[in-house]
Amino acid sequence: GAGVSQTPSNKVTEKGKYVELRCDPISGHTALYWYRQSLGQGPEFLIYFQGTGAADDSGLPNDRFFAVRPEGSVSTLKIQRTERGDSAVYLCASSLTSPGPQYFGPGTRLTVT
Amino acid sequence: QKEVEQNSGPLSVPEGAIASLNCTYSDRGSQSFFWYRQYSGKSPELIMSIYSNGDKEDGRFTAQLNKASQYVSLLIRDSQPSDSATYLCAVNDSDKLIFGTGTRLQVFP
């Protein structure tokens, strides 16, 4: 079946702009996660949804970052007033159960100039 | 701060050899352990999960878990050049995963 999909695959934006990153999980997976990965590092947890609600947002670095999952399927990660330090690959993962194996999408490479 | 530690490598092994990748973790309460493979420029791909002490085999891959020593390893038998990638160890912290920085494996012909 179809895996996790993410759009766009690449996003270049100017410092101070607003961006939205989208994730479509594996069908039937109720758990959805956002991570970000910088070069040479492992993925770093941002936020976890169980259904429509954010069950754990402890990894969001500050209030410029926000994520939603209004219908319990597709999720959008929103970053306001982007900074150069936000440049990274943003990964989305989904899982049938939580905790359980997580399956990653291809990621969105965000570059803030 | 819960941590997962891996040697960054590179670990270089000849084709056909056994590659041994190691990982230690700090949280004694962790229950779920995963190995992901990540090719350059790609996203992590789940290759093994292990939940109880001992060995778990899947094809050429064997995961080993020792909770008393807080140690998890991945063995790759008959290594192939196509196994050259970064291998990420991940450990659950409640519902989320904590990742190590990964070990880069190079398999040379």
Tab-separated table of C-alpha atoms in Angstrom:
chain	number	residue	atom	x	y	z
A	1	GLY	CA	0.000	0.000	0.000
A	2	ALA	CA	0.913	3.663	-0.120
A	3	GLY	CA	3.411	4.905	2.400
A	4	VAL	CA	3.609	8.235	4.191
A	5	SER	CA	3.674	11.138	1.768
A	6	GLN	CA	4.938	14.660	2.377
A	7	THR	CA	4.686	17.832	0.357
A	8	PRO	CA	6.522	19.798	-0.776
A	9	SER	CA	9.729	17.795	-1.104
A	10	ASN	CA	11.738	20.993	-1.053
A	11	LYS	CA	10.895	24.454	0.212
A	12	VAL	CA	13.093	27.536	-0.010
A	13	THR	CA	11.836	30.587	1.824
A	14	GLU	CA	13.155	33.907	3.010
A	15	LYS	CA	13.816	34.681	6.640
A	16	GLY	CA	10.668	35.964	8.325
A	17	LYS	CA	8.215	34.218	6.008
A	18	TYR	CA	5.522	31.699	6.960
A	19	VAL	CA	5.622	28.095	5.713
A	20	GLU	CA	3.325	25.092	5.837
A	21	LEU	CA	4.496	21.516	5.469
A	22	ARG	CA	1.999	18.745	4.819
A	23	CYS	CA	1.972	15.075	5.798
A	24	ASP	CA	-0.413	12.342	4.661
A	25	PRO	CA	0.047	9.231	6.851
A	26	ILE	CA	-0.425	5.580	5.976
A	27	SER	CA	-4.135	4.839	5.748
A	28	GLY	CA	-5.503	3.623	9.068
A	29	HIS	CA	-2.579	4.861	11.142
A	30	THR	CA	-3.944	6.889	14.033
A	31	ALA	CA	-0.586	8.003	15.402
A	32	LEU	CA	1.336	10.707	13.536
A	33	TYR	CA	4.682	12.227	14.442
A	34	TRP	CA	6.780	15.132	13.254
A	35	TYR	CA	10.562	15.102	13.566
A	36	ARG	CA	13.292	17.276	12.143
A	37	GLN	CA	16.740	16.190	11.145
A	38	SER	CA	19.830	18.311	10.752
A	39	LEU	CA	22.920	17.137	8.876
A	40	GLY	CA	24.848	14.490	10.769
A	41	GLN	CA	22.178	14.132	13.445
A	42	GLY	CA	19.398	11.690	14.142
A	43	PRO	CA	15.782	12.805	13.832
A	44	GLU	CA	14.634	15.020	16.695
A	45	PHE	CA	11.056	14.713	17.964
A	46	LEU	CA	8.735	17.691	17.542
A	47	ILE	CA	5.116	16.637	18.117
A	48	TYR	CA	2.880	13.563	18.301
A	49	PHE	CA	-0.806	13.280	17.385
A	50	GLN	CA	-3.155	10.524	18.434
A	51	GLY	CA	-6.196	11.044	16.250
A	52	THR	CA	-6.977	14.742	16.027
A	53	GLY	CA	-5.332	15.829	19.253
A	54	ALA	CA	-1.719	16.707	19.944
A	55	ALA	CA	-0.841	14.168	22.642
A	56	ASP	CA	2.709	15.437	23.103
A	57	ASP	CA	4.079	18.724	21.745
A	58	SER	CA	7.073	18.858	24.068
A	59	GLY	CA	9.542	18.879	21.187
A	60	LEU	CA	8.317	22.056	19.506
A	61	PRO	CA	11.232	24.479	19.926
A	62	ASN	CA	9.171	27.639	20.453
A	63	ASP	CA	5.784	29.190	19.754
A	64	ARG	CA	6.648	29.891	16.107
A	65	PHE	CA	5.980	26.213	15.476
A	66	PHE	CA	2.465	24.818	15.400
A	67	ALA	CA	0.860	21.691	13.965
A	68	VAL	CA	-2.683	20.565	13.321
A	69	ARG	CA	-4.472	17.393	12.318
A	70	PRO	CA	-8.115	18.483	12.102
A	71	GLU	CA	-9.671	15.288	10.731
A	72	GLY	CA	-7.307	12.759	12.231
A	73	SER	CA	-5.523	12.029	8.968
A	74	VAL	CA	-3.513	14.716	7.133
A	75	SER	CA	-1.353	16.944	9.305
A	76	THR	CA	0.169	20.353	8.633
A	77	LEU	CA	3.237	21.714	10.380
A	78	LYS	CA	3.235	25.507	10.390
A	79	ILE	CA	6.264	27.680	11.020
A	80	GLN	CA	5.868	31.433	11.488
A	81	ARG	CA	8.586	34.062	11.094
A	82	THR	CA	11.093	31.527	9.832
A	83	GLU	CA	14.720	31.813	10.881
A	84	ARG	CA	17.855	30.449	9.228
A	85	GLY	CA	18.216	28.008	12.118
A	86	ASP	CA	14.930	26.381	11.078
A	87	SER	CA	16.650	24.983	7.982
A	88	ALA	CA	16.505	21.177	8.225
A	89	VAL	CA	14.700	18.156	6.835
A	90	TYR	CA	11.258	17.850	8.390
A	91	LEU	CA	10.155	14.245	8.643
A	92	CYS	CA	6.690	12.893	9.255
A	93	ALA	CA	6.074	9.359	10.525
A	94	SER	CA	2.965	7.340	11.259
A	95	SER	CA	2.234	4.287	13.341
A	96	LEU	CA	-0.684	1.883	13.663
A	97	THR	CA	-0.295	1.827	17.434
A	98	SER	CA	1.607	3.941	19.892
A	99	PRO	CA	4.151	3.081	21.011
A	100	GLY	CA	4.985	1.006	17.969
A	101	PRO	CA	7.098	0.939	14.829
A	102	GLN	CA	7.047	4.289	13.072
A	103	TYR	CA	7.214	4.594	9.288
A	104	PHE	CA	8.718	7.717	7.811
A	105	GLY	CA	7.783	9.770	4.800
A	106	PRO	CA	10.379	11.113	2.355
A	107	GLY	CA	10.700	14.402	4.235
A	108	THR	CA	10.557	18.079	3.319
A	109	ARG	CA	13.877	19.858	2.998
A	110	LEU	CA	13.348	23.412	4.293
A	111	THR	CA	15.922	26.052	3.492
A	112	VAL	CA	15.574	29.513	5.003
A	113	THR	CA	17.695	32.140	3.240
B	1	GLN	CA	17.842	14.144	29.271
B	2	LYS	CA	17.340	10.671	27.818
B	3	GLU	CA	20.127	9.702	25.449
B	4	VAL	CA	20.947	7.147	22.798
B	5	GLU	CA	24.616	6.761	21.973
B	6	GLN	CA	26.159	5.355	18.799
B	7	ASN	CA	29.657	5.427	17.372
B	8	SER	CA	29.469	7.697	14.331
B	9	GLY	CA	31.930	5.580	12.341
B	10	PRO	CA	32.563	5.069	9.567
B	11	LEU	CA	32.611	1.347	10.090
B	12	SER	CA	34.302	-0.220	7.089
B	13	VAL	CA	33.838	-3.924	6.374
B	14	PRO	CA	34.640	-6.038	3.312
B	15	GLU	CA	31.868	-7.545	1.240
B	16	GLY	CA	30.682	-10.827	2.720
B	17	ALA	CA	31.776	-9.986	6.280
B	18	ILE	CA	29.603	-9.455	9.363
B	19	ALA	CA	28.973	-5.834	10.301
B	20	SER	CA	28.308	-5.196	13.987
B	21	LEU	CA	26.606	-1.950	14.988
B	22	ASN	CA	26.162	-0.987	18.628
B	23	CYS	CA	23.958	1.341	20.621
B	24	THR	CA	23.565	2.192	24.299
B	25	TYR	CA	20.670	4.043	25.912
B	26	SER	CA	20.198	5.847	29.181
B	27	ASP	CA	16.572	5.171	30.160
B	28	ARG	CA	16.078	1.862	31.974
B	29	GLY	CA	12.332	2.204	31.421
B	30	SER	CA	12.571	1.936	27.619
B	31	GLN	CA	10.593	-0.976	26.199
B	32	SER	CA	10.836	-0.667	22.414
B	33	PHE	CA	13.970	-0.571	20.295
B	34	PHE	CA	14.322	0.001	16.582
B	35	TRP	CA	16.979	0.043	13.898
B	36	TYR	CA	16.534	2.270	10.886
B	37	ARG	CA	18.644	2.416	7.736
B	38	GLN	CA	19.129	5.785	6.082
B	39	TYR	CA	20.702	6.171	2.667
B	40	SER	CA	22.282	9.515	1.863
B	41	GLY	CA	19.589	12.051	0.994
B	42	LYS	CA	16.757	9.695	1.907
B	43	SER	CA	14.523	9.250	4.936
B	44	PRO	CA	14.943	6.557	7.618
B	45	GLU	CA	13.643	3.098	6.724
B	46	LEU	CA	12.650	0.695	9.501
B	47	ILE	CA	14.587	-2.561	9.291
B	48	MET	CA	14.271	-4.156	12.738
B	49	SER	CA	12.299	-3.836	15.933
B	50	ILE	CA	12.988	-5.662	19.202
B	51	TYR	CA	11.141	-5.600	22.499
B	52	SER	CA	12.519	-8.392	24.690
B	53	ASN	CA	15.964	-9.534	25.757
B	54	GLY	CA	17.828	-11.807	23.393
B	55	ASP	CA	18.194	-12.099	19.648
B	56	LYS	CA	15.741	-11.482	16.844
B	57	GLU	CA	16.642	-12.574	13.331
B	58	ASP	CA	15.178	-11.373	10.034
B	59	GLY	CA	17.036	-12.509	6.935
B	60	ARG	CA	20.604	-11.218	7.069
B	61	PHE	CA	19.813	-8.965	10.039
B	62	THR	CA	19.955	-9.897	13.725
B	63	ALA	CA	19.021	-7.488	16.489
B	64	GLN	CA	20.287	-8.181	19.990
B	65	LEU	CA	18.917	-6.602	23.161
B	66	ASN	CA	20.350	-6.632	26.678
B	67	LYS	CA	18.195	-4.490	28.953
B	68	ALA	CA	20.382	-5.078	32.010
B	69	SER	CA	23.340	-3.542	30.191
B	70	GLN	CA	21.121	-1.026	28.318
B	71	TYR	CA	22.636	-2.179	25.080
B	72	VAL	CA	21.161	-3.001	21.687
B	73	SER	CA	23.066	-4.131	18.617
B	74	LEU	CA	22.498	-4.953	14.967
B	75	LEU	CA	24.427	-7.613	13.101
B	76	ILE	CA	24.414	-7.696	9.318
B	77	ARG	CA	25.614	-10.982	7.883
B	78	ASP	CA	27.085	-11.354	4.381
B	79	SER	CA	27.387	-7.570	4.072
B	80	GLN	CA	26.825	-6.158	0.597
B	81	PRO	CA	27.898	-2.822	-0.905
B	82	SER	CA	24.174	-1.966	-1.014
B	83	ASP	CA	24.173	-2.094	2.814
B	84	SER	CA	26.384	1.010	2.847
B	85	ALA	CA	24.264	3.579	4.682
B	86	THR	CA	23.825	5.227	8.060
B	87	TYR	CA	22.157	3.032	10.665
B	88	LEU	CA	20.095	4.801	13.290
B	89	CYS	CA	19.247	3.274	16.650
B	90	ALA	CA	15.976	4.484	18.178
B	91	VAL	CA	14.534	3.892	21.626
B	92	ASN	CA	11.056	4.768	22.820
B	93	ASP	CA	10.487	7.472	25.397
B	94	SER	CA	6.789	7.035	26.106
B	95	ASP	CA	5.225	7.489	22.657
B	96	LYS	CA	8.090	9.201	20.889
B	97	LEU	CA	11.425	7.887	19.636
B	98	ILE	CA	14.812	9.106	20.743
B	99	PHE	CA	17.422	8.579	18.044
B	100	GLY	CA	21.157	8.215	18.160
B	101	THR	CA	23.277	10.159	15.694
B	102	GLY	CA	23.747	7.039	13.591
B	103	THR	CA	26.679	4.879	12.523
B	104	ARG	CA	27.890	5.154	8.957
B	105	LEU	CA	28.601	1.733	7.464
B	106	GLN	CA	30.786	1.321	4.401
B	107	VAL	CA	30.932	-2.094	2.711
B	108	PHE	CA	33.747	-2.304	0.190
B	109	PRO	CA	33.971	-4.880	-2.621
